Coordinates of C-alpha atoms in Angstrom, one line a residue:
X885 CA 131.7 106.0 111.1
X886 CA 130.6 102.7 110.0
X887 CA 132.3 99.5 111.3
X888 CA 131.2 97.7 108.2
X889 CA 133.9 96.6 105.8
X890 CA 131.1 94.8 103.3
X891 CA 128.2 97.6 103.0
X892 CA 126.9 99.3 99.8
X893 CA 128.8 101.7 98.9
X894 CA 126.6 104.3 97.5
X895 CA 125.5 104.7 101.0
X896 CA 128.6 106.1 102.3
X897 CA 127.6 109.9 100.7
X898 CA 125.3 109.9 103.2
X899 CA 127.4 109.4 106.3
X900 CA 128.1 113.4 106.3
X901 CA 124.3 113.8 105.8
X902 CA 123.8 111.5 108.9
X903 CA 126.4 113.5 111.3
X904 CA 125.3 116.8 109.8
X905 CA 121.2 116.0 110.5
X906 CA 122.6 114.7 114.3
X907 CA 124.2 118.0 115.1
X908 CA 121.7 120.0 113.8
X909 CA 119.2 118.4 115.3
X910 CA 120.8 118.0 119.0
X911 CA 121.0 115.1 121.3
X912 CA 117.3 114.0 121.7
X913 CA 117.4 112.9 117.9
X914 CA 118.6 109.7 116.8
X915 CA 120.1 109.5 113.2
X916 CA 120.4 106.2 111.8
X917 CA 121.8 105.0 107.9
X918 CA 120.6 101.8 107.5
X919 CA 122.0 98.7 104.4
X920 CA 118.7 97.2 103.6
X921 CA 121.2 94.1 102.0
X922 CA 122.0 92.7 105.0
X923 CA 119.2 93.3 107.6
X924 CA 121.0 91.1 110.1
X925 CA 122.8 94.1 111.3
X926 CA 121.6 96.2 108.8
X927 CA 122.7 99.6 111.2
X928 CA 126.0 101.3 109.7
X929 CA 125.8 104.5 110.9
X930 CA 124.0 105.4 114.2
X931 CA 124.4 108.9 115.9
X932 CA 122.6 109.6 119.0
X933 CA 121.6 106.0 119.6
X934 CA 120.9 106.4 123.3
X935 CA 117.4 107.4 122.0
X936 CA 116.8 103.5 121.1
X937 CA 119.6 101.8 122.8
X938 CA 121.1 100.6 119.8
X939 CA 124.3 101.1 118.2
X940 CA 125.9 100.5 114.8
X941 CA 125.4 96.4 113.8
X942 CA 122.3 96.4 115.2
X943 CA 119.9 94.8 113.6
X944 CA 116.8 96.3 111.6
X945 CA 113.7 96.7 113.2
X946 CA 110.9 94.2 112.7
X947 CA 108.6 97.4 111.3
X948 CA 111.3 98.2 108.9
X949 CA 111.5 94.6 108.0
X950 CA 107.7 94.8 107.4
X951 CA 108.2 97.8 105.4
X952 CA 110.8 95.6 102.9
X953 CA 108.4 93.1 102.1
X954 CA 105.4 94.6 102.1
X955 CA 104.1 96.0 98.4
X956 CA 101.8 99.2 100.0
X957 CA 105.7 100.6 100.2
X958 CA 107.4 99.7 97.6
X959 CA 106.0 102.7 95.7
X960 CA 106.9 105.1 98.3
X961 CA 109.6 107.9 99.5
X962 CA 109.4 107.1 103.0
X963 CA 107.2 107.3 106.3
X964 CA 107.3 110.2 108.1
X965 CA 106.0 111.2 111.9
X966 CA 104.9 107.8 112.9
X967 CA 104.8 107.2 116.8
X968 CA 106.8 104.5 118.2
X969 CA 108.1 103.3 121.7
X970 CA 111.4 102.6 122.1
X971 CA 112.5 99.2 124.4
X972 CA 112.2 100.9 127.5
X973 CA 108.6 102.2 126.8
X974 CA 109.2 105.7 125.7
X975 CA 107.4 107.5 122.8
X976 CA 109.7 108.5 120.0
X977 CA 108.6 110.2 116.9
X978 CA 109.8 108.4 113.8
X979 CA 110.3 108.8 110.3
X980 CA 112.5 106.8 107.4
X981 CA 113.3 107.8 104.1
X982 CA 114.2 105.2 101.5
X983 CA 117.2 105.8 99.5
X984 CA 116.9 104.1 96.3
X985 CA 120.1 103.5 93.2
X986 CA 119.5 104.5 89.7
X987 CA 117.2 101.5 89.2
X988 CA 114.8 102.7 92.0
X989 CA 115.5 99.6 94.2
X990 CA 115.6 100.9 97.8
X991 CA 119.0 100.3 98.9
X992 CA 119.1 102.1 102.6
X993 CA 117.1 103.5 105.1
X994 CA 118.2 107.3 106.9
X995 CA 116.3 107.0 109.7
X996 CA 115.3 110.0 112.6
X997 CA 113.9 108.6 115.5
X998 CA 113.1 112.2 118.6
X999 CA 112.9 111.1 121.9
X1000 CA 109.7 113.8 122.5
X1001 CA 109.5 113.2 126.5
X1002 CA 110.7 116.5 126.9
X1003 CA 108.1 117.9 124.8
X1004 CA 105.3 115.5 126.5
X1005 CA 106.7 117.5 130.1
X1006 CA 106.7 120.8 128.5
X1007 CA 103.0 120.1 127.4
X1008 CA 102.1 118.7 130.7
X1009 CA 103.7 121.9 132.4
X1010 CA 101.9 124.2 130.3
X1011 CA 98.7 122.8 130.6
X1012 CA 99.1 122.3 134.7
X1013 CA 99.3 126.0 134.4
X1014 CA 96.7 126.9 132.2
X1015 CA 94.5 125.1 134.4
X1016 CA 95.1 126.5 138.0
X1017 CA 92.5 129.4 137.5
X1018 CA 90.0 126.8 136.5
X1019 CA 86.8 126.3 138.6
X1020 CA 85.4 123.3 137.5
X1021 CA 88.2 121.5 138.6
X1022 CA 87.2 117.5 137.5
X1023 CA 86.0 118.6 134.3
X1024 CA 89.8 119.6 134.0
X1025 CA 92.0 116.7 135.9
X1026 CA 95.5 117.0 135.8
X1027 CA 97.4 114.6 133.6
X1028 CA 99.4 112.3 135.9
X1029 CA 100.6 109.9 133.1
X1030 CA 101.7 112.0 130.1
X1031 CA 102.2 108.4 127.5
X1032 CA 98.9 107.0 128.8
X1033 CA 97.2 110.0 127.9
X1034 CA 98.5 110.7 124.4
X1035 CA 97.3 106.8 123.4
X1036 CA 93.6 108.1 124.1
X1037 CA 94.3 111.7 122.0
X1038 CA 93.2 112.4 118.7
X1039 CA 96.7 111.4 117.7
X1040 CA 97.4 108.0 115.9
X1041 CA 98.4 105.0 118.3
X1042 CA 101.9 104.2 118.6
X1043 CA 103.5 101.6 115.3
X1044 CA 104.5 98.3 117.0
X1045 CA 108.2 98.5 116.4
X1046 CA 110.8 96.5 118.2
X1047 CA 114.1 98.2 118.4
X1048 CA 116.4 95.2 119.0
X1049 CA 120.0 95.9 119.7
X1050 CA 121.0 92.4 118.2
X1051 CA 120.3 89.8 116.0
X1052 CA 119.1 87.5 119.0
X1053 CA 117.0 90.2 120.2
X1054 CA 114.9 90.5 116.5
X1055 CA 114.7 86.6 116.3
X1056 CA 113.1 86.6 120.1
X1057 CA 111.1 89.4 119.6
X1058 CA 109.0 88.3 116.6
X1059 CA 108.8 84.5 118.2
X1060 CA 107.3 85.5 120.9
X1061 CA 104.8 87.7 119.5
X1062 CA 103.5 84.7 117.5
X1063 CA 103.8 81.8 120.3
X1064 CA 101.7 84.7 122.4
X1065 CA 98.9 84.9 120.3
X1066 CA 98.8 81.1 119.6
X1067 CA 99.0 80.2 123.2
X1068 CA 101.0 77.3 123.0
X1069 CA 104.5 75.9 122.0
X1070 CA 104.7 76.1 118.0
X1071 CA 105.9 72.1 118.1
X1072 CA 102.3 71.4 118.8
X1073 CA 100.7 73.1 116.2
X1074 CA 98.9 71.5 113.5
X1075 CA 100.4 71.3 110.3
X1076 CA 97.7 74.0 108.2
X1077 CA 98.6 76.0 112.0
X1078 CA 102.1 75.9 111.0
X1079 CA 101.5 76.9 107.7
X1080 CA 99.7 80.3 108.9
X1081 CA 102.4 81.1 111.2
X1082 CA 105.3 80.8 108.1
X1083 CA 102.9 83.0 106.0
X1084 CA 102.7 85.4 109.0
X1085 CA 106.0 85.5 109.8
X1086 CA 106.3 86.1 105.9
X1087 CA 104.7 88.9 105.9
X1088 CA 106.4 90.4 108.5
X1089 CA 109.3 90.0 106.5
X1090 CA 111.0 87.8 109.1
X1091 CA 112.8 85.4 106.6
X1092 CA 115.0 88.3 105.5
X1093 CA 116.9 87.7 108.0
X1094 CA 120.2 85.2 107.5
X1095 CA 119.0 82.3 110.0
X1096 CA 115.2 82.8 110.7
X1097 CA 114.3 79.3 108.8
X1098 CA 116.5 77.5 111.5
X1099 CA 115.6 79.2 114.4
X1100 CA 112.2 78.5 113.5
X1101 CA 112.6 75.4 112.0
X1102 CA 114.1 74.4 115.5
X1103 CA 110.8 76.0 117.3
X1104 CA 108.4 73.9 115.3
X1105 CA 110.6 70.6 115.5
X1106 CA 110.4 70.1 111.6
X1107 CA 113.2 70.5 109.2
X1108 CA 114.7 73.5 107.7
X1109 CA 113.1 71.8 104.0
X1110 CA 109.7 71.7 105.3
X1111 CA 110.0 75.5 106.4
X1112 CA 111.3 76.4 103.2
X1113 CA 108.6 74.4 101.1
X1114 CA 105.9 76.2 103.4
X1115 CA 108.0 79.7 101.9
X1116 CA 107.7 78.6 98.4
X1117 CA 103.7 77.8 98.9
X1118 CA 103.3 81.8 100.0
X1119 CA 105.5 82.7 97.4
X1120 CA 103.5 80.8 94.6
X1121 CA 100.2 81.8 95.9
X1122 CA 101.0 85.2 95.6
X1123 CA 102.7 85.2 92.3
X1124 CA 99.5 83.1 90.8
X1125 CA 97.5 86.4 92.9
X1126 CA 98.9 88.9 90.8

């Protein structure tokens, strides 16, 4: 059950759906009911959550985030069977549906997230098998890293999807993706550099979140007004765009 006093509560018809799915399912499947209103700790129903490590008023992922304010979703019923690692490095198999009101304004996420290592060492176990007869033995190596190997299948590559237990954790995460790939503390950047990084963060759908124009505000050394006048630049730009 939800510890949430203040969620939607259209959302709560789906709590039995959430339990039901979990025991169905079994233990290496992670059901999640996710309040797209308050993405801070958007999680208010988790089942399972060992698979992720999270637990209910955790916040939403940064891919889920993306999914929010991006338009090539907004159309859409959901994402299904999308590959994903969870925060210990783990492939999961992953899929959301979006559960819009009467207006068709997506209200929640019901998430599935299966842990599929024990499929991966079934498939590993099989194959090891299959192949003890054969003679050309290098043309057939043995697979001695099962997640290394899937990345170089014909399946898709893994979604970049950070499952932070907390709010602290989603802030972190998406920070030091950016300050990575600039090399250098964001205080230093230029102010067109700065600019780039707000429309980046944007689009990732990191201002969502209750707080982000502070903490980043703080990380550029500018004021919270400047970060918010970047905001409304993006914003106009795009409106004028469509």
């Amino acid at each position: 059950m939800s510890k949430h006093q203040d969620f939607n509560p259209q959302l709560k018809m789906f709590f039995p759906v959430v339990r039901g799915l979990a025991k169905i399912l079994g233990g290496d499947y992670e059901v999640n009911l996710h309040d797209v209103s308050i993405p801070e700790n958007s999680l208010i129903m988790c089942e399972n959550g060992h698979v992720t490590g999270r637990a209910v008023g955790g916040p939403m992922t940064d891919f889920g985030l993306y999914m929010l304010q991006s338009d090539e979703y907004k159309d859409k019923e959901g994402i299904f069977n999308y590959l994903a690692r969870n925060n210990r490095g783990e492939l999961i198999k992953c899929s959301a549906i979006f559960i819009r009101d009467e207006a068709g304004k997506v209200i929640g996420f019901l998430c599935v997230n299966y842990d599929i290592s024990k499929a991966m060492a079934a498939q590993e176990l099989i194959e090891g098998l299959l192949h003890l007869d054969m003679e050309d033995v290098e043309q057939y190596q043995e697979r001695s890293d099962p997640v290394a190997d899937l990345d170089k299948s014909t399946l898709p590559p893994p979604v970049r999807e950070w499952f932070a237990q907390d709010l602290e954790g989603a802030f972190g995460d998406s920070l030091k993706k950016v300050k990575r790939r600039v090399g250098k503390p964001l205080s230093s950047l230029s102010k067109a550099e700065k600019q780039d990084i707000v429309l980046e963060l944007h689009d990732r759908g990191f201002f969502l979140l209750k707080g982000a124009v502070d903490i980043l505000a703080k990380e550029m050394c500018n004021t919270k007004f400047t970060i918010y006048s970047y905001i409304r630049d993006i914003q106009n730009k795009a409106a004028k765009g469509r």
